XYZ file of C-alpha atoms in Angstrom:
432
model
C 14.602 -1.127 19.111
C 17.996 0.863 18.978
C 19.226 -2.213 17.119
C 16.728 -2.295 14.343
C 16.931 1.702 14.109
C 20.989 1.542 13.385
C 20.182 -1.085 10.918
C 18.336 1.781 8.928
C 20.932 4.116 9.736
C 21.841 4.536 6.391
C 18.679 6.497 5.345
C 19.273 8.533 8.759
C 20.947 11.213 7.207
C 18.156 12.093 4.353
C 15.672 12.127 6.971
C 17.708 14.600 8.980
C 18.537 16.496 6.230
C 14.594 16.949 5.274
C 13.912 18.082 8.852
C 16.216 20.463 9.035
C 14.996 22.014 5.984
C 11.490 21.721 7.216
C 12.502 23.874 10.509
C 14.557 26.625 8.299
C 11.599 27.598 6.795
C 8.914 26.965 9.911
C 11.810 28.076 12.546
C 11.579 31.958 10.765
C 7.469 31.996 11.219
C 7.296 30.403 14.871
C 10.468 30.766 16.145
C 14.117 28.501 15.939
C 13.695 27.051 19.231
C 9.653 26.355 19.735
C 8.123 22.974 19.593
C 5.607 24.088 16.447
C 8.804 25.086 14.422
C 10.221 21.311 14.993
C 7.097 19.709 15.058
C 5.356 21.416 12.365
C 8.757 19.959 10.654
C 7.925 16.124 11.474
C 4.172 16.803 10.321
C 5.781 17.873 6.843
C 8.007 15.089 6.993
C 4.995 12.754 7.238
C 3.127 14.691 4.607
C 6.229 14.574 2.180
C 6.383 10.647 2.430
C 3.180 9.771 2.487
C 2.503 11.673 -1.084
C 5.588 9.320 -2.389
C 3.982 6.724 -1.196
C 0.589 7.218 -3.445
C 1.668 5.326 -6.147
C 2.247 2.406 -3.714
C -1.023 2.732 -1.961
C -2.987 2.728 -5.285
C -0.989 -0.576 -5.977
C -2.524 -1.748 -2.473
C -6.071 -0.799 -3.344
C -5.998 -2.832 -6.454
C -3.881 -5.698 -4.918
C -6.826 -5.820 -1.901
C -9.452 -5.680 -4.379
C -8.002 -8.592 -6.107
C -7.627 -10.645 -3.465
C -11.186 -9.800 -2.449
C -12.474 -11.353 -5.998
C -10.029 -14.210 -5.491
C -11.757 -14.817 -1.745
C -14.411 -17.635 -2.946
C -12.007 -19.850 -5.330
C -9.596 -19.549 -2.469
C -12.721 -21.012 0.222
C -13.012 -23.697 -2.862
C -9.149 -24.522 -2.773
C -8.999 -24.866 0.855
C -12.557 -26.920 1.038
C -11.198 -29.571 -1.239
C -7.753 -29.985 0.283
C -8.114 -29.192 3.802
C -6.378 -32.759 4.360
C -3.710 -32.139 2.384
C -1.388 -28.402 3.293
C 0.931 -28.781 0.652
C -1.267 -29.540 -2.157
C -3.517 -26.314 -0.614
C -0.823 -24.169 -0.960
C 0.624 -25.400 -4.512
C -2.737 -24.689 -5.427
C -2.809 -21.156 -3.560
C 0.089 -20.265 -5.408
C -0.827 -21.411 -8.762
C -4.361 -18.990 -8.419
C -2.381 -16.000 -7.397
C -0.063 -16.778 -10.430
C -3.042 -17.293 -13.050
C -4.904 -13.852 -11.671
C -1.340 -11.560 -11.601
C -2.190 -11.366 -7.573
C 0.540 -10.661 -4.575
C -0.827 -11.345 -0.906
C 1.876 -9.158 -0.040
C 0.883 -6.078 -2.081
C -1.411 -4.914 0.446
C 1.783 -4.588 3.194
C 3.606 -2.499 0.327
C 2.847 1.124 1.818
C 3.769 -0.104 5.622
C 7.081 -1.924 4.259
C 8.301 1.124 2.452
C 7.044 3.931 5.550
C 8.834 1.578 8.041
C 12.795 2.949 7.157
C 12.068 6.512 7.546
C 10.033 5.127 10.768
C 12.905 4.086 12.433
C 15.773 6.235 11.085
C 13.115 9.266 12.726
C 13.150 7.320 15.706
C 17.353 7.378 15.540
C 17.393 10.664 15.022
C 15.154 11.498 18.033
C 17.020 8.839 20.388
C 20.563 11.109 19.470
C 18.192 14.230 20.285
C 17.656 12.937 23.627
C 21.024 11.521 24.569
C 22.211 14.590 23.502
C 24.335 13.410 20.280
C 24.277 15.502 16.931
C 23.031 12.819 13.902
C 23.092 13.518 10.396
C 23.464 16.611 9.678
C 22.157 18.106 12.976
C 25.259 19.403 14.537
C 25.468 21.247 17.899
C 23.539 24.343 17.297
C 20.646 22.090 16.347
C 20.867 19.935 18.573
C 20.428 22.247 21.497
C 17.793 23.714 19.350
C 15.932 20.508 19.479
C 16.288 19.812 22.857
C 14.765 23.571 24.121
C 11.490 22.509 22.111
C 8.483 21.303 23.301
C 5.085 20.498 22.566
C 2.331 21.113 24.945
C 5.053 21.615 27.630
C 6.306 18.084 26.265
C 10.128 17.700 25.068
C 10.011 16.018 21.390
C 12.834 13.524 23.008
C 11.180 12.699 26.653
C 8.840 9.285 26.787
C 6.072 8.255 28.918
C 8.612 5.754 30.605
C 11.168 8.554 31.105
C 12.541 9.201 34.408
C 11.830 12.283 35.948
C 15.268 13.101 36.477
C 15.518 12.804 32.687
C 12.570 14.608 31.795
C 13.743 17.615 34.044
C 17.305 17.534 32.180
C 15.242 18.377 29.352
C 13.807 21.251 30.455
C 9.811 19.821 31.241
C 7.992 17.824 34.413
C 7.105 13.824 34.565
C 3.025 15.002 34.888
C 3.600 16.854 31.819
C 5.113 14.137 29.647
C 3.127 11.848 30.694
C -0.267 13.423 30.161
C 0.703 14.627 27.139
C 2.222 11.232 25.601
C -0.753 9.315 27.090
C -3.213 11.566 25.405
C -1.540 11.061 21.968
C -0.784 7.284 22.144
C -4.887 7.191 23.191
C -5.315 9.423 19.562
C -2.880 7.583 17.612
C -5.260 3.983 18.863
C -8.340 5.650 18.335
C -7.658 6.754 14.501
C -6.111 3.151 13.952
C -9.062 1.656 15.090
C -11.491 3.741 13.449
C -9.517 3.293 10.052
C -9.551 -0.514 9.994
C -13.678 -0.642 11.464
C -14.600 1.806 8.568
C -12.488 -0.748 6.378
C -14.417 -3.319 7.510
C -18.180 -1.935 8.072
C -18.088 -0.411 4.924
C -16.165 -1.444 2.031
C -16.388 -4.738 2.346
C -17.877 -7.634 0.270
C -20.425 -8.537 2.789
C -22.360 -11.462 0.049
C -18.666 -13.564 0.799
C -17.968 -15.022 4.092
C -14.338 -15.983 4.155
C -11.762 -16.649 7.091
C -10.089 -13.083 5.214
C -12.997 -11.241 7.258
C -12.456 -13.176 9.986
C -8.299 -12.032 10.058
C -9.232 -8.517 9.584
C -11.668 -8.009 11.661
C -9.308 -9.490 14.686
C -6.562 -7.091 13.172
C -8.818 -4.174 13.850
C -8.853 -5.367 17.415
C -4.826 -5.954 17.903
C -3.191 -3.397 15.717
C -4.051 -0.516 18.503
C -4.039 -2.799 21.353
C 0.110 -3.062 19.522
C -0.015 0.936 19.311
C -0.692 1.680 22.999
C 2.234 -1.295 23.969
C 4.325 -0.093 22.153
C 3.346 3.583 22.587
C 4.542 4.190 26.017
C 8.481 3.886 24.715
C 8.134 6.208 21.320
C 9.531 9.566 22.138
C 7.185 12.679 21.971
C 8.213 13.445 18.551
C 7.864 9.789 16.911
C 4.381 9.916 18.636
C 3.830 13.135 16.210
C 5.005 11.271 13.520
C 3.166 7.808 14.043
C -0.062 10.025 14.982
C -0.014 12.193 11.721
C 0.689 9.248 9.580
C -2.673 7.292 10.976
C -4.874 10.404 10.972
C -3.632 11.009 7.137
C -4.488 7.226 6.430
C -7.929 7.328 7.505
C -8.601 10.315 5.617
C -6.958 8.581 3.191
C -8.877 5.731 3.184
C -12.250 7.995 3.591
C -11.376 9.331 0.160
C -11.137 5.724 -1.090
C -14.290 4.503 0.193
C -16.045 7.688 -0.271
C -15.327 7.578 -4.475
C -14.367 4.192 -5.529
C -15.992 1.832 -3.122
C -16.069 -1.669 -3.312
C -18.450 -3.938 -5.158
C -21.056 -5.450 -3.108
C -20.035 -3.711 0.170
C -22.284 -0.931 1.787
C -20.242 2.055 0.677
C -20.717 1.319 -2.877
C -24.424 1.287 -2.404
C -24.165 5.102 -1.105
C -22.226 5.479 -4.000
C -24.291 4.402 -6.752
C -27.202 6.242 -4.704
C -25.919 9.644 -4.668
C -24.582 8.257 -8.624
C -27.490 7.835 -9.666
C -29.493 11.491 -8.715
C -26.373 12.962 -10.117
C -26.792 11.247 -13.406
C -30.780 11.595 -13.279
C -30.107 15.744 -12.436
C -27.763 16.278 -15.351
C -28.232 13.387 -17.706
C -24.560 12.377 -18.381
C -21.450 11.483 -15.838
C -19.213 14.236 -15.502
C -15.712 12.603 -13.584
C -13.364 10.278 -15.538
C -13.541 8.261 -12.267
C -17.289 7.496 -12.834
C -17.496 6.522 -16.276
C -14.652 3.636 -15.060
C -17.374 2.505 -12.515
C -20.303 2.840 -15.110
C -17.801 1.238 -17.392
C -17.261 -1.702 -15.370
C -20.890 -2.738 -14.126
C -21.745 -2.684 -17.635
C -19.410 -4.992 -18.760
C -19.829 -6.959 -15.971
C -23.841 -7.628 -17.500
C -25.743 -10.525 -15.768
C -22.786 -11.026 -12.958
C -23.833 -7.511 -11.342
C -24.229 -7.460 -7.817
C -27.901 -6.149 -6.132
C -26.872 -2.521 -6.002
C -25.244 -2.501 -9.558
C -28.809 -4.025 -10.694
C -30.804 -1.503 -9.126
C -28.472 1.485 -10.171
C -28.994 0.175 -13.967
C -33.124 0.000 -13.240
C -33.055 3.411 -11.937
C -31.285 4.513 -14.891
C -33.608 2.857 -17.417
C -37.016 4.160 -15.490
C -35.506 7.618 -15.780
C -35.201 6.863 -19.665
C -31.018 6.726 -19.512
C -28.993 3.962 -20.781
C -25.641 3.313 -19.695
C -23.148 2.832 -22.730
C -19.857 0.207 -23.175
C -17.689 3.167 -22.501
C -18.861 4.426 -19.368
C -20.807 7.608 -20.472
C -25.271 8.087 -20.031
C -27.242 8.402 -22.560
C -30.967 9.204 -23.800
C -32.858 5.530 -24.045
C -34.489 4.466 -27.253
C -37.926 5.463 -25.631
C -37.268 8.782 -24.627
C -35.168 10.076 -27.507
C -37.853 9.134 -30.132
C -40.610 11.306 -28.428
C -38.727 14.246 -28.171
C -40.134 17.328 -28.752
C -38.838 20.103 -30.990
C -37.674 21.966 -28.542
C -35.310 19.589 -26.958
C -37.552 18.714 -23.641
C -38.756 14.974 -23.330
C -42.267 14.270 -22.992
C -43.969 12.184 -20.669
C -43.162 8.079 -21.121
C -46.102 5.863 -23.106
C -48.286 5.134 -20.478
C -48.457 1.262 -19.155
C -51.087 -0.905 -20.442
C -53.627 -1.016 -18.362
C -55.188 -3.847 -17.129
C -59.303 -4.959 -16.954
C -60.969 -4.111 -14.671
C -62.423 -7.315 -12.868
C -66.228 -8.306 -13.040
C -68.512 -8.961 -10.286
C -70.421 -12.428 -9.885
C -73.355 -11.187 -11.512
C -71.943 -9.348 -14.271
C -70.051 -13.003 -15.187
C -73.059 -14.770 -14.444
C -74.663 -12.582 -16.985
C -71.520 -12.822 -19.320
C -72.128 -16.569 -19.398
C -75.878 -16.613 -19.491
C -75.192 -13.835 -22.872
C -72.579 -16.735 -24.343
C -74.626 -19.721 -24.047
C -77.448 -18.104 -25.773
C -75.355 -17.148 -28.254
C -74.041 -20.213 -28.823
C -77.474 -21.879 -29.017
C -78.441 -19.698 -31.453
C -75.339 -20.175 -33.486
C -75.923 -23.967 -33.307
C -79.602 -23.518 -34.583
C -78.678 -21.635 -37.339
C -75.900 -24.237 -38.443
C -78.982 -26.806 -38.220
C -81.245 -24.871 -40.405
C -78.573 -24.224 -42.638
C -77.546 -27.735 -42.354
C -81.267 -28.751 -43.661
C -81.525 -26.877 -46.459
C -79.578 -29.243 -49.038
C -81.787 -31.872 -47.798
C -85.110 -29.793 -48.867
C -83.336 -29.141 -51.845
C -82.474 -32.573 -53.107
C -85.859 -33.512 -51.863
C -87.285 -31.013 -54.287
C -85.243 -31.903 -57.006
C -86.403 -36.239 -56.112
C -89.526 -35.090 -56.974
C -91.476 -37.220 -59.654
C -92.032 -35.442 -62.837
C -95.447 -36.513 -63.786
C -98.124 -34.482 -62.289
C -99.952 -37.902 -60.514
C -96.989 -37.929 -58.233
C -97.369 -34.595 -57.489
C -100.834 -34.129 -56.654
C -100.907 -37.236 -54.034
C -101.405 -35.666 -50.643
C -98.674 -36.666 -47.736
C -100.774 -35.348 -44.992
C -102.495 -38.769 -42.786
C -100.251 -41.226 -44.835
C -98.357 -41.374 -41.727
C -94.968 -41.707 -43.432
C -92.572 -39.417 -44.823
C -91.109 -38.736 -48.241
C -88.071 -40.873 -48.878
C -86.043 -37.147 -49.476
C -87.487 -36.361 -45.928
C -86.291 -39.785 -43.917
C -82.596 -38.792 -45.332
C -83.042 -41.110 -48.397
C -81.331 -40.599 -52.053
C -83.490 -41.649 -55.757
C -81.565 -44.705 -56.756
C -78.222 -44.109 -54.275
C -77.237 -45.741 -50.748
C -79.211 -44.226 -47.577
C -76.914 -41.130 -45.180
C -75.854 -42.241 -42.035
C -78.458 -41.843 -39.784
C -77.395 -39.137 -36.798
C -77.065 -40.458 -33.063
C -80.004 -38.740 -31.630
C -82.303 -41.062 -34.179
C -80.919 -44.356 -32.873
């Protein structure tokens, strides 16, 4: 460890510099020599590099989310050439090239924390050997040394001798319930921030070996903590323990406002979205009308909770617009009133009501007679040329006329469907 903390000696002296600032202005409230004037100073420390690092970690979020969409053509890369590495990771490589991706993006914040990491680590080893650093000369230095946390020097360990620990002013039980108690905090808030990572903003419609790695990670990284725990001094345990407490809050703040798609936190989010929208009619935040913008554009693709959030919008007579803002539907805007208040919605079409047996028994008993009596009035009608022509067959002489048809037994040749001089009509079936 001392090895890889002199190789980031050079940024030793900044950090020192910053500290010693830090305790100028904390050292006149609390006192030069007490442990919350010094370790008040590392907390600031923490603070000040974690808000450089914002720009990094908002490179992270995006790089993570891209990998995330990348996770299923990746499963399809490594499905068709699982026999073959090389051509797998050509192939790997030629996806993250097309998409503008970096696997490595997501490691940016913990690759540019881990110098000032280990040059505070350098500067707390000199504390404890009792060599000035930097620019902590002798008066700090003894400064330093006289502090303590929860009866706790900043420079004693958990593996500490006790003849060490009493050259620095404090007892072995003290250090080492006090060290053990913060490596057991600085575990716990690791832990916690990778589980909500993974029980809540993650894809959970994509099962890919990615899940898999993380969710051992969340396992191992404070398993790693605790090892390597018990040989941090007290005052790198501040450090490491403030940096992981300001990363899940952190990472809260992510999940809490800009979740991810198809994981579990985004459905809270669209859900407390969506009575926002439906209370005040229109999206307020910049950072919502991105997330209104982008399931919009995103149109039959949407996941189930983008879907519903859209529905819910629609049956509340909203529409959600290209750009990311709410409007008044259609529907709602043409049945405004005068003073500005929508009425009620046209009311759904309602549907019959369905008939009992009898009432379509009697339904079909009503049509058939209708239709009988339809059919007998297209017969009569039918018959009525026939009467005619026979009328107009008749004879014109009056001996014709007066010859009675009754007991002839035969009918009329106009009756049996016959024409004066022309060829006989087709005789029907029923006559056969």
């Amino acid at each position: 460890m001392d090895t890889i903390a002199s190789f980031f000696s050079f940024i030793t002296t900044p950090v020192s510099w910053v500290i010693v600032q830090f305790h100028s202005v904390y050292g006149n409230i609390f006192g030069p020599d007490t442990g919350w004037a010094w370790g008040l100073s590392i907390v600031s420390l923490v603070i000040l590099i974690r808000i450089c690092l914002i720009p990094l970690f908002v490179k992270q979020i995006k790089a993570t989310r891209a990998m995330q969409t990348l996770q299923p053509e990746m499963k399809k890369i490594q499905e068709r050439y699982k026999n073959d590495k090389q051509r797998q990771s050509e192939e790997m490589m030629k996806l993250y090239k097309e998409s503008g991706t970096n696997p490595l993006s997501s490691c940016l914040p913990i690759l540019a924390q881990s110098p000032f990491f280990f040059a505070l680590y350098h500067v707390l080893n000199g504390i404890a050997t009792g060599k000035t650093i930097g620019v902590i000369d002798d008066q700090l230095l003894a400064s330093a040394r006289q502090a303590h946390i929860f009866g706790a020097p900043l420079a004693a360990k958990f593996t500490a001798s006790a003849d060490s620990v009493a050259a620095l002013g404090a007892s072995l039980t003290d250090v080492r319930v006090v060290t053990a108690v913060m490596i057991i905090l600085m575990s716990a808030s690791q832990f916690y921030t990778q589980r909500q990572l993974m029980t809540k903003n993650v894809d959970t419609t994509v099962k890919t070996p990615f899940m898999q790695q993380q969710k051992m990670l969340m396992y191992v990284f404070p398993i790693m903590f605790a090892v390597f725990g018990i040989n941090f001094p007290v005052g790198v345990l501040v450090y490491w323990l403030t940096t992981n407490v300001w990363t899940m809050g952190q990472q809260m703040y992510v999940i809490h406002n800009n979740p991810t798609p198809g994981s579990k936190a985004q459905a809270s989010y669209l859900e407390r979205l969506t009575k926002h929208v439906t209370h005040h009619g229109k999206v307020r935040r910049r950072s919502q009308k991105t997330i209104v913008k982008a399931i919009v554009a995103k149109g039959r693709d949407r996941n189930e909770h983008e879907r519903k959030f859209i529905h819910a919008l629609t049956k509340a007579g909203l529409a959600a617009q290209v750009d990311g803002s709410v409007v008044k539907g259609e529907t709602q805007a043409a049945v405004e009133t005068e003073e500005g208040t929508a009425t009620t919605a046209a009311p759904k079409r309602q549907q019959p009501k369905r008939q009992t047996k009898a009432q379509r028994q009697s339904g079909s008993t009503k049509t058939a007679d209708e239709s009988e009596s339809s059919t007998s009035s297209t017969s009569s009608a039918s018959s009525q040329p026939s009467t005619s022509l026979a009328k107009s067959d008749e004879p014109q002489n009056g001996k014709a006329a007066s010859k009675p048809s009754a007991g002839s037994g035969s009918r009329s040749k106009a009756q049996s469907g016959q024409r004066k001089g022309g060829s006989q009509r087709p005789k029907s079936p029923s006559k056969k």
